[in-house]
Coordinates of N, CA and C in Angstrom, one line a residue:
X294 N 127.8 151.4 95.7 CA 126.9 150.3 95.7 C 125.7 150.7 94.8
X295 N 125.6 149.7 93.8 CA 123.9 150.2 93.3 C 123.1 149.8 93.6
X296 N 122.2 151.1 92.6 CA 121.0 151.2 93.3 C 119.8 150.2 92.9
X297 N 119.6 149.4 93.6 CA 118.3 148.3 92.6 C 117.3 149.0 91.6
X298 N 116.6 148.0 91.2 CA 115.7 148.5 89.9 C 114.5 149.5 90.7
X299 N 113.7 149.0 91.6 CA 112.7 149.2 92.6 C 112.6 150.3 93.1
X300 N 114.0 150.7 93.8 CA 114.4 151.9 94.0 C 114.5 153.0 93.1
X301 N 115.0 152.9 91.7 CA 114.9 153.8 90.6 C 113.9 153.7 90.2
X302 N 113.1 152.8 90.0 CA 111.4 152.6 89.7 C 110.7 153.9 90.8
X303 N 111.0 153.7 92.2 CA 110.2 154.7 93.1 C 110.8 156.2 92.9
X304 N 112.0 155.8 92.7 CA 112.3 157.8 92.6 C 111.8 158.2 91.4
X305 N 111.7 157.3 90.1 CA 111.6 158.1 88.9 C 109.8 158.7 89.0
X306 N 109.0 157.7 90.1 CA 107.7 158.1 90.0 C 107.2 159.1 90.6
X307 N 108.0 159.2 91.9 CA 107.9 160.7 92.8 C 108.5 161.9 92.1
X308 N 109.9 161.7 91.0 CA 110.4 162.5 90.5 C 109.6 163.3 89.2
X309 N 108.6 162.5 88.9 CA 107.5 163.0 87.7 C 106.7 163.6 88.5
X310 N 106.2 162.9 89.6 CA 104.9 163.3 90.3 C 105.4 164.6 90.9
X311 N 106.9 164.9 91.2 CA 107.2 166.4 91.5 C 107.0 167.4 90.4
X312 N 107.3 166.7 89.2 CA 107.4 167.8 87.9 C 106.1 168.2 87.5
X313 N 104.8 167.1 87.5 CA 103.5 167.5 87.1 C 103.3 168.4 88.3
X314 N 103.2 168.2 89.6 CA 103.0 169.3 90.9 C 103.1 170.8 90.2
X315 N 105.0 170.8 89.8 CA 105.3 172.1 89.3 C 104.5 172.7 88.2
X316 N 104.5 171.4 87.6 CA 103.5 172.2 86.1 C 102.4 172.4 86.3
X317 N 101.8 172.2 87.7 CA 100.2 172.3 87.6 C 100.1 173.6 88.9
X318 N 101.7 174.4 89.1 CA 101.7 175.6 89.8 C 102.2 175.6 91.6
X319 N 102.4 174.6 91.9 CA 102.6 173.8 93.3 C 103.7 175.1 93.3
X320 N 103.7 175.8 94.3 CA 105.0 176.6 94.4 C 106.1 176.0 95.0
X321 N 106.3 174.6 95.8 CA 107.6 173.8 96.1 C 106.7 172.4 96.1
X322 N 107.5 171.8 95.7 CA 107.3 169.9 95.6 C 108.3 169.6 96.2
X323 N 108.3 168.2 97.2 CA 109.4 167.3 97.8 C 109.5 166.3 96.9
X324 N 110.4 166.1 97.2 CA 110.9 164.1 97.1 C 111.8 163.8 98.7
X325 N 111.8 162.6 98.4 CA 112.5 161.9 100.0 C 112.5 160.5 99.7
X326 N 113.8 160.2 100.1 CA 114.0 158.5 99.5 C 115.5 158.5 100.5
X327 N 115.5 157.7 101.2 CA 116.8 157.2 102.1 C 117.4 158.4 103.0
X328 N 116.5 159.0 103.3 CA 116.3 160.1 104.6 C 117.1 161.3 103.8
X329 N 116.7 161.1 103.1 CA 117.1 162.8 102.0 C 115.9 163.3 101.5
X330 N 116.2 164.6 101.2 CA 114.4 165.4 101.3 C 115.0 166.4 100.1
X331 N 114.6 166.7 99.4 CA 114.6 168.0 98.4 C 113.4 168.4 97.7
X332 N 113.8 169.7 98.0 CA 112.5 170.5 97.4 C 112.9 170.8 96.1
X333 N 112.0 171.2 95.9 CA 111.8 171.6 93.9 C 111.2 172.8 94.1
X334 N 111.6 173.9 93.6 CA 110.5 175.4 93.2 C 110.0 175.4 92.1
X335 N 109.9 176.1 91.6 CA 109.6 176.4 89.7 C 110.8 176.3 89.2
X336 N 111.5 177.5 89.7 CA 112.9 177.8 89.1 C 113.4 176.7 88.6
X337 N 113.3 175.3 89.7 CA 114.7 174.2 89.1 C 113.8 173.0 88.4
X338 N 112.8 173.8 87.6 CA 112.0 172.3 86.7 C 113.5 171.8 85.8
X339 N 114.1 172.9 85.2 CA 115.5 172.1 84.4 C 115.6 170.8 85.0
X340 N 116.1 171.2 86.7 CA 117.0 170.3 87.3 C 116.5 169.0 87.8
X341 N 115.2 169.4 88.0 CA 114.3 168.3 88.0 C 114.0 167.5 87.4
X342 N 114.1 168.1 85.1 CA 114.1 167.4 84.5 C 114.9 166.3 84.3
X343 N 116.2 167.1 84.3 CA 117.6 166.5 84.4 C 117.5 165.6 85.3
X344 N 117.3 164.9 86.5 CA 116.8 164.2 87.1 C 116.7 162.6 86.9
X345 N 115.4 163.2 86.2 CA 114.3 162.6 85.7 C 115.0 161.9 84.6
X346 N 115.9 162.4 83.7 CA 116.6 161.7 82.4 C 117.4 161.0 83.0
X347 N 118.2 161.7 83.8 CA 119.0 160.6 84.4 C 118.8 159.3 85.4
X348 N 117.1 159.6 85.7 CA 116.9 158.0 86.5 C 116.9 156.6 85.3
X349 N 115.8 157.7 84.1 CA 115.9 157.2 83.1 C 116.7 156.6 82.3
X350 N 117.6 157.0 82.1 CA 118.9 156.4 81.5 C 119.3 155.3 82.7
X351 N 119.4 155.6 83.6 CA 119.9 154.6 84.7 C 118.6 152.8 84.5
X352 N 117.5 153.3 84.5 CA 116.6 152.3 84.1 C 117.1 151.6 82.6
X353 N 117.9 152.5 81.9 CA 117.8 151.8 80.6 C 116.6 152.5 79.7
X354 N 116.0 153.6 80.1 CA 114.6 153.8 79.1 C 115.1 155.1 78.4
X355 N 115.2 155.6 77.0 CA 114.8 156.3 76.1 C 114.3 157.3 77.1
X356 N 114.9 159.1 76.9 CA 114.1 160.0 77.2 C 112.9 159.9 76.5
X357 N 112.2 160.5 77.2 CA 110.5 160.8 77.1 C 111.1 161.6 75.5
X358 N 109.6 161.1 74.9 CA 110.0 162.5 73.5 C 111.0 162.1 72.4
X359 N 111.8 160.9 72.9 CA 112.7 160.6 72.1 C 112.1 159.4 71.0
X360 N 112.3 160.2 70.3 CA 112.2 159.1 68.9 C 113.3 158.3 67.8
X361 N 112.9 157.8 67.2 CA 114.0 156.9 66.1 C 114.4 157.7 65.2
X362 N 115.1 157.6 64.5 CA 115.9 158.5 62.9 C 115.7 157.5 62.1
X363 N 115.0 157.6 61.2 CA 115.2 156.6 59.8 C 116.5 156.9 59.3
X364 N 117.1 155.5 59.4 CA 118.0 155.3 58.3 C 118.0 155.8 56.3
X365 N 118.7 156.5 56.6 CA 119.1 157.5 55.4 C 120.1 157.1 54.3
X366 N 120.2 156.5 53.3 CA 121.2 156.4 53.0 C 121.7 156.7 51.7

């Protein structure tokens, strides 16, 4: 079943708001969305990020950071 837009709109915001936590030292951050709970430590910012690209991609949005290539020819 997918997942609506709303839904990926709210995890990708808690899923940032977990990764600033980490980067600002939080030794564990949650998320929880449809009675599932995961913690984040430092260790899994990767997996976190990974995440996070992949809500993104699912929204349809360009990773963060990603830019254009000029055409070269």
């Amino acid at each position: 079943m997918p997942i609506d837009t709303a839904t990926l709109e709210t995890r990708l915001a808690e899923a940032e708001t977990a990764l600033h936590a980490l980067l600002m030292g939080e030794s564990v951050t949650v998320t929880a969305y449809d009675g599932h709970r995961t913690e984040y430590a430092p260790a899994d910012e990767t997996r976190l990020r990974r995440y996070i690209q992949s809500l993104r991609r699912q929204l349809g949005r360009r990773p963060a950071g990603a830019m254009s290539r000029p055409v070269i020819f």
